PDB file of C-alpha atoms in Angstrom:
ATOM      1  CA  GLN A   1     216.731  53.461 232.917  1.00 75.00           C
ATOM      2  CA  PHE A   2     218.405  49.853 233.768  1.00 81.00           C
ATOM      3  CA  PHE A   3     217.893  46.578 232.154  1.00 82.00           C
ATOM      4  CA  ARG A   4     218.927  42.926 233.218  1.00 85.00           C
ATOM      5  CA  ALA A   5     219.770  39.815 231.666  1.00 86.00           C
ATOM      6  CA  TYR A   6     217.547  36.202 233.026  1.00 84.00           C
ATOM      7  CA  ASP A   7     218.903  34.482 230.217  1.00 88.00           C
ATOM      8  CA  PRO A   8     222.666  33.028 230.879  1.00 89.00           C
ATOM      9  CA  ARG A   9     223.911  33.635 227.457  1.00 91.00           C
ATOM     10  CA  LEU A  10     223.042  37.672 227.752  1.00 90.00           C
ATOM     11  CA  GLY A  11     224.353  37.248 231.337  1.00 90.00           C
ATOM     12  CA  HIS A  12     227.813  36.323 229.702  1.00 92.00           C
ATOM     13  CA  VAL A  13     227.995  38.901 226.975  1.00 91.00           C
ATOM     14  CA  LEU A  14     226.925  41.932 229.873  1.00 92.00           C
ATOM     15  CA  GLN A  15     229.458  40.522 232.144  1.00 93.00           C
ATOM     16  CA  MET A  16     231.962  41.440 229.286  1.00 92.00           C
ATOM     17  CA  MET A  17     230.352  44.415 228.350  1.00 93.00           C
ATOM     18  CA  GLU A  18     230.554  45.529 232.366  1.00 94.00           C
ATOM     19  CA  GLY A  19     234.867  44.048 232.000  1.00 94.00           C
ATOM     20  CA  ALA A  20     235.250  46.203 228.832  1.00 92.00           C
ATOM     21  CA  GLY A  21     234.029  49.530 230.860  1.00 93.00           C
ATOM     22  CA  LEU A  22     230.710  49.736 228.350  1.00 93.00           C
ATOM     23  CA  LEU A  23     228.686  48.586 231.882  1.00 95.00           C
ATOM     24  CA  LYS A  24     228.871  48.919 235.043  1.00 94.00           C
ATOM     25  CA  ARG A  25     226.423  47.040 238.004  1.00 91.00           C
ATOM     26  CA  TRP A  26     223.098  49.732 239.100  1.00 86.00           C
ATOM     27  CA  GLU A  27     223.185  49.108 243.190  1.00 83.00           C
ATOM     28  CA  GLY A  28     220.456  51.473 243.912  1.00 78.00           C
ATOM     29  CA  ARG A  29     217.605  51.182 246.095  1.00 79.00           C
ATOM     30  CA  PHE A  30     214.609  48.922 244.155  1.00 77.00           C
ATOM     31  CA  GLY A  31     211.103  49.363 245.817  1.00 78.00           C
ATOM     32  CA  LEU A  32     207.717  50.783 245.613  1.00 78.00           C
ATOM     33  CA  LEU A  33     206.108  53.695 247.068  1.00 78.00           C
ATOM     34  CA  GLY A  34     203.519  52.755 249.187  1.00 73.00           C
ATOM     35  CA  SER A  35     199.422  54.308 247.572  1.00 70.00           C
ATOM     36  CA  GLN A  36     198.791  54.870 251.614  1.00 71.00           C
ATOM     37  CA  GLY A  37     200.946  57.156 252.733  1.00 70.00           C
ATOM     38  CA  GLY A  38     203.373  56.508 250.470  1.00 74.00           C
ATOM     39  CA  GLY A  39     205.709  54.613 252.650  1.00 81.00           C
ATOM     40  CA  PHE A  40     208.723  52.838 250.383  1.00 82.00           C
ATOM     41  CA  LEU A  41     208.560  49.707 250.154  1.00 78.00           C
ATOM     42  CA  PRO A  42     212.202  47.807 249.444  1.00 80.00           C
ATOM     43  CA  SER A  43     212.381  45.076 247.067  1.00 76.00           C
ATOM     44  CA  SER A  44     213.646  42.287 249.485  1.00 75.00           C
ATOM     45  CA  ILE A  45     210.193  42.712 251.077  1.00 75.00           C
ATOM     46  CA  VAL A  46     208.077  43.554 247.984  1.00 68.00           C
ATOM     47  CA  GLY A  47     208.091  39.705 246.232  1.00 59.00           C
ATOM     48  CA  SER A  48     207.480  38.128 249.796  1.00 54.00           C
ATOM     49  CA  ALA A  49     204.285  41.046 250.861  1.00 51.00           C
ATOM     50  CA  ALA A  50     202.034  40.385 247.522  1.00 48.00           C
ATOM     51  CA  PRO A  51     199.238  38.146 247.486  1.00 46.00           C
ATOM     52  CA  PRO A  52     199.578  35.385 244.792  1.00 44.00           C
ATOM     53  CA  GLY A  53     198.719  36.456 241.992  1.00 44.00           C
ATOM     54  CA  THR A  54     198.190  40.440 242.494  1.00 44.00           C
ATOM     55  CA  MET A  55     201.479  42.216 241.280  1.00 42.00           C
ATOM     56  CA  GLY A  56     199.672  44.088 238.760  1.00 41.00           C
ATOM     57  CA  ARG A  57     196.096  43.296 239.195  1.00 41.00           C
ATOM     58  CA  GLN A  58     193.580  45.315 237.618  1.00 42.00           C
ATOM     59  CA  GLY A  59     189.697  45.681 237.662  1.00 44.00           C
ATOM     60  CA  GLU A  60     188.964  45.687 241.581  1.00 44.00           C
ATOM     61  CA  THR A  61     186.818  47.956 243.291  1.00 43.00           C
ATOM     62  CA  SER A  62     186.878  49.132 246.032  1.00 43.00           C
ATOM     63  CA  PRO A  63     184.057  48.677 248.690  1.00 46.00           C
ATOM     64  CA  GLY A  64     181.063  50.416 247.427  1.00 47.00           C
ATOM     65  CA  GLU A  65     182.568  53.033 245.412  1.00 49.00           C
ATOM     66  CA  GLY A  66     182.886  51.528 241.748  1.00 49.00           C
ATOM     67  CA  GLN A  67     186.193  52.553 241.085  1.00 44.00           C
ATOM     68  CA  PRO A  68     189.769  50.516 240.474  1.00 43.00           C
ATOM     69  CA  LYS A  69     190.846  49.486 243.744  1.00 42.00           C
ATOM     70  CA  ALA A  70     194.313  50.924 244.706  1.00 41.00           C
ATOM     71  CA  THR A  71     196.783  48.417 245.697  1.00 46.00           C
ATOM     72  CA  ASP A  72     200.493  48.488 246.897  1.00 45.00           C
ATOM     73  CA  TYR A  73     201.400  45.412 244.282  1.00 54.00           C
ATOM     74  CA  GLY A  74     202.048  47.695 241.031  1.00 61.00           C
ATOM     75  CA  ASP A  75     205.029  46.325 240.213  1.00 65.00           C
ATOM     76  CA  PHE A  76     205.646  46.876 236.756  1.00 63.00           C
ATOM     77  CA  CYS A  77     206.842  44.272 234.703  1.00 65.00           C
ATOM     78  CA  GLY A  78     207.812  42.800 237.857  1.00 68.00           C
ATOM     79  CA  PHE A  79     211.269  44.745 238.037  1.00 69.00           C
ATOM     80  CA  VAL A  80     210.883  45.153 241.536  1.00 73.00           C
ATOM     81  CA  SER A  81     209.633  41.469 242.493  1.00 67.00           C
ATOM     82  CA  HIS A  82     212.034  40.223 240.249  1.00 69.00           C
ATOM     83  CA  HIS A  83     214.824  42.079 241.860  1.00 70.00           C
ATOM     84  CA  ARG A  84     217.828  39.614 242.588  1.00 74.00           C
ATOM     85  CA  PRO A  85     221.411  41.557 242.842  1.00 72.00           C
ATOM     86  CA  ASP A  86     223.143  38.354 243.626  1.00 76.00           C
ATOM     87  CA  SER A  87     221.946  36.979 241.181  1.00 79.00           C
ATOM     88  CA  VAL A  88     220.495  38.572 238.159  1.00 84.00           C
ATOM     89  CA  PRO A  89     222.421  41.764 237.983  1.00 87.00           C
ATOM     90  CA  THR A  90     221.002  45.481 237.432  1.00 87.00           C
ATOM     91  CA  TYR A  91     223.076  47.151 235.054  1.00 90.00           C
ATOM     92  CA  VAL A  92     223.329  50.737 233.362  1.00 91.00           C
ATOM     93  CA  ALA A  93     225.618  51.883 230.365  1.00 93.00           C
ATOM     94  CA  LEU A  94     228.412  54.511 230.935  1.00 92.00           C
ATOM     95  CA  PRO A  95     228.048  57.079 231.243  1.00 91.00           C
ATOM     96  CA  SER A  96     224.219  57.042 229.899  1.00 88.00           C
ATOM     97  CA  ASN A  97     222.316  54.378 228.376  1.00 84.00           C
ATOM     98  CA  ALA A  98     222.226  56.468 225.241  1.00 84.00           C
ATOM     99  CA  ASP A  99     226.244  55.703 224.513  1.00 87.00           C
ATOM    100  CA  LEU A 100     226.212  52.455 224.689  1.00 89.00           C
ATOM    101  CA  CYS A 101     224.866  51.520 220.722  1.00 84.00           C
ATOM    102  CA  PRO A 102     227.500  54.180 219.470  1.00 86.00           C
ATOM    103  CA  LYS A 103     229.877  52.394 221.647  1.00 89.00           C
ATOM    104  CA  ILE A 104     230.095  49.044 220.594  1.00 88.00           C
ATOM    105  CA  CYS A 105     229.698  50.469 216.877  1.00 87.00           C
ATOM    106  CA  GLN A 106     232.991  52.223 217.492  1.00 89.00           C
ATOM    107  CA  MET A 107     234.857  49.410 219.094  1.00 89.00           C
ATOM    108  CA  ALA A 108     233.657  47.166 215.998  1.00 88.00           C
ATOM    109  CA  ASP A 109     234.789  49.614 213.365  1.00 89.00           C
ATOM    110  CA  ILE A 110     230.960  50.238 212.594  1.00 85.00           C
ATOM    111  CA  GLU A 111     229.933  53.153 210.957  1.00 80.00           C
ATOM    112  CA  ALA A 112     226.547  54.574 213.062  1.00 78.00           C
ATOM    113  CA  VAL A 113     223.923  56.441 211.225  1.00 75.00           C
ATOM    114  CA  THR A 114     222.573  59.073 213.995  1.00 74.00           C
ATOM    115  CA  ASP A 115     220.492  61.977 213.458  1.00 75.00           C
ATOM    116  CA  THR A 116     218.392  61.034 210.763  1.00 78.00           C
ATOM    117  CA  ARG A 117     214.936  59.220 210.829  1.00 81.00           C
ATOM    118  CA  VAL A 118     214.655  55.644 209.629  1.00 84.00           C
ATOM    119  CA  ILE A 119     211.016  55.347 207.743  1.00 86.00           C
ATOM    120  CA  LYS A 120     210.847  51.858 207.322  1.00 87.00           C
ATOM    121  CA  ALA A 121     213.356  48.673 207.916  1.00 87.00           C
ATOM    122  CA  GLU A 122     212.482  45.379 206.200  1.00 86.00           C
ATOM    123  CA  MET A 123     214.618  42.367 206.201  1.00 84.00           C
ATOM    124  CA  VAL A 124     215.737  41.039 202.409  1.00 83.00           C
ATOM    125  CA  GLU A 125     215.689  37.693 201.130  1.00 78.00           C
ATOM    126  CA  GLY A 126     218.763  36.089 201.440  1.00 77.00           C
ATOM    127  CA  GLY A 127     219.603  37.865 204.465  1.00 80.00           C
ATOM    128  CA  GLY A 128     220.536  41.832 205.440  1.00 86.00           C
ATOM    129  CA  TRP A 129     218.645  45.304 205.448  1.00 88.00           C
ATOM    130  CA  SER A 130     217.227  47.467 203.541  1.00 87.00           C
ATOM    131  CA  LEU A 131     216.158  50.902 205.071  1.00 86.00           C
ATOM    132  CA  ASP A 132     214.178  53.886 203.729  1.00 86.00           C
ATOM    133  CA  LEU A 133     215.929  56.841 205.454  1.00 84.00           C
ATOM    134  CA  GLU A 134     214.214  60.294 205.861  1.00 83.00           C
ATOM    135  CA  SER A 135     217.462  62.265 205.895  1.00 72.00           C
ATOM    136  CA  SER A 136     219.619  63.731 203.122  1.00 70.00           C
ATOM    137  CA  ASN A 137     222.758  63.584 204.662  1.00 75.00           C
ATOM    138  CA  TYR A 138     223.225  59.789 204.393  1.00 74.00           C
ATOM    139  CA  ASP A 139     221.889  59.813 200.524  1.00 77.00           C
ATOM    140  CA  TYR A 140     224.532  57.216 200.263  1.00 80.00           C
ATOM    141  CA  LEU A 141     222.701  54.876 201.810  1.00 79.00           C
ATOM    142  CA  ARG A 142     219.518  55.308 199.713  1.00 77.00           C
ATOM    143  CA  ASP A 143     220.590  51.962 197.771  1.00 80.00           C
ATOM    144  CA  GLU A 144     223.029  49.984 200.680  1.00 84.00           C
ATOM    145  CA  MET A 145     222.378  46.439 201.727  1.00 86.00           C
ATOM    146  CA  PHE A 146     223.042  46.249 205.230  1.00 85.00           C
ATOM    147  CA  ASP A 147     224.201  43.309 207.315  1.00 85.00           C
ATOM    148  CA  ALA A 148     222.713  44.206 210.454  1.00 82.00           C
ATOM    149  CA  LEU A 149     220.112  46.455 212.432  1.00 81.00           C
ATOM    150  CA  VAL A 150     220.289  47.771 215.781  1.00 78.00           C
ATOM    151  CA  LEU A 151     216.760  49.596 215.549  1.00 78.00           C
ATOM    152  CA  THR A 152     216.433  52.228 218.769  1.00 75.00           C
ATOM    153  CA  THR A 153     213.460  54.162 218.110  1.00 80.00           C
ATOM    154  CA  HIS A 154     210.691  55.917 220.070  1.00 81.00           C
ATOM    155  CA  ASP A 155     208.291  55.019 217.051  1.00 84.00           C
ATOM    156  CA  PRO A 156     206.196  52.373 217.929  1.00 86.00           C
ATOM    157  CA  SER A 157     204.766  51.426 214.433  1.00 88.00           C
ATOM    158  CA  LEU A 158     208.436  51.591 213.182  1.00 88.00           C
ATOM    159  CA  ALA A 159     209.510  49.000 215.532  1.00 86.00           C
ATOM    160  CA  SER A 160     206.001  46.611 215.025  1.00 87.00           C
ATOM    161  CA  LYS A 161     206.602  46.998 211.329  1.00 87.00           C
ATOM    162  CA  THR A 162     210.197  45.950 211.764  1.00 87.00           C
ATOM    163  CA  VAL A 163     208.895  43.003 213.915  1.00 86.00           C
ATOM    164  CA  GLN A 164     206.614  42.113 211.700  1.00 86.00           C
ATOM    165  CA  SER A 165     209.436  42.004 208.991  1.00 82.00           C
ATOM    166  CA  ILE A 166     211.536  39.287 210.738  1.00 83.00           C
ATOM    167  CA  ALA A 167     208.768  37.795 211.296  1.00 84.00           C
ATOM    168  CA  GLN A 168     207.393  37.090 207.692  1.00 81.00           C
ATOM    169  CA  ALA A 169     210.726  36.754 206.651  1.00 78.00           C
ATOM    170  CA  GLU A 170     211.337  33.842 209.153  1.00 79.00           C
ATOM    171  CA  ALA A 171     208.133  32.589 208.218  1.00 80.00           C
ATOM    172  CA  GLN A 172     208.802  32.409 204.690  1.00 75.00           C
ATOM    173  CA  ALA A 173     212.380  30.553 205.069  1.00 74.00           C
ATOM    174  CA  SER A 174     211.856  28.281 207.493  1.00 74.00           C
ATOM    175  CA  ALA A 175     208.696  27.432 204.735  1.00 76.00           C
ATOM    176  CA  GLY A 176     211.172  25.398 202.438  1.00 69.00           C
ATOM    177  CA  LEU A 177     213.317  23.583 205.132  1.00 57.00           C
ATOM    178  CA  SER A 178     212.447  20.434 206.642  1.00 52.00           C
ATOM    179  CA  ASP A 179     211.549  19.411 210.077  1.00 53.00           C
ATOM    180  CA  ALA A 180     215.042  18.237 210.284  1.00 53.00           C
ATOM    181  CA  ASP A 181     216.863  20.686 209.442  1.00 55.00           C
ATOM    182  CA  LEU A 182     215.211  22.871 211.910  1.00 52.00           C
ATOM    183  CA  ALA A 183     215.673  21.097 214.578  1.00 51.00           C
ATOM    184  CA  ALA A 184     219.193  20.602 213.396  1.00 53.00           C
ATOM    185  CA  GLY A 185     219.705  24.247 213.952  1.00 60.00           C
ATOM    186  CA  ALA A 186     219.341  25.943 210.457  1.00 54.00           C
ATOM    187  CA  ILE A 187     217.641  28.862 211.855  1.00 56.00           C
ATOM    188  CA  GLN A 188     220.635  29.511 214.586  1.00 60.00           C
ATOM    189  CA  ALA A 189     223.339  29.836 211.399  1.00 58.00           C
ATOM    190  CA  ARG A 190     221.301  32.018 209.683  1.00 54.00           C
ATOM    191  CA  LEU A 191     221.444  34.350 212.312  1.00 53.00           C
ATOM    192  CA  GLU A 192     224.762  33.722 212.914  1.00 59.00           C
ATOM    193  CA  ASN A 193     225.612  34.774 208.712  1.00 59.00           C
ATOM    194  CA  LEU A 194     223.729  37.842 209.347  1.00 56.00           C
TER     195      LEU A 194
END
């Protein structure tokens, strides 16, 4: 697992985290295994070798077979064709990606709640978060309001419901603002206060 920052603002944050020893640049080989014989196609030629519009294209059929055609252009999300280590570095966390959030919390003197299941996370009016937790280890947190939330989950329904909560809260908040307020950065100010 790795990550990149195509937005320069996030790129600067990642560089600071690299300087603090939380991240390192991953210099591994990127490429694709060919569908015919398993040959390795390095990222340096993948982007230029694929015909336009074919990266990850599905639905083509092989002549006379009626089965989806296998191609060498299955570049999931463009991870290989967009690999540019000189301008957009690829990072991994130290010693592993699982350690990144706890280390950030430790550096900021933030309590990290682990070993519990979040059933529901909702934005509350006025800012902040309310959490519904499954574990009894954190009963003291049941009625707490949280200033911020970093959600790492393998539960797609929790992630989806949380994103919906954010969208609903933003829609409700922006409904009361004029276009001039929005243009002046009212949303950015709210995000900075979270």
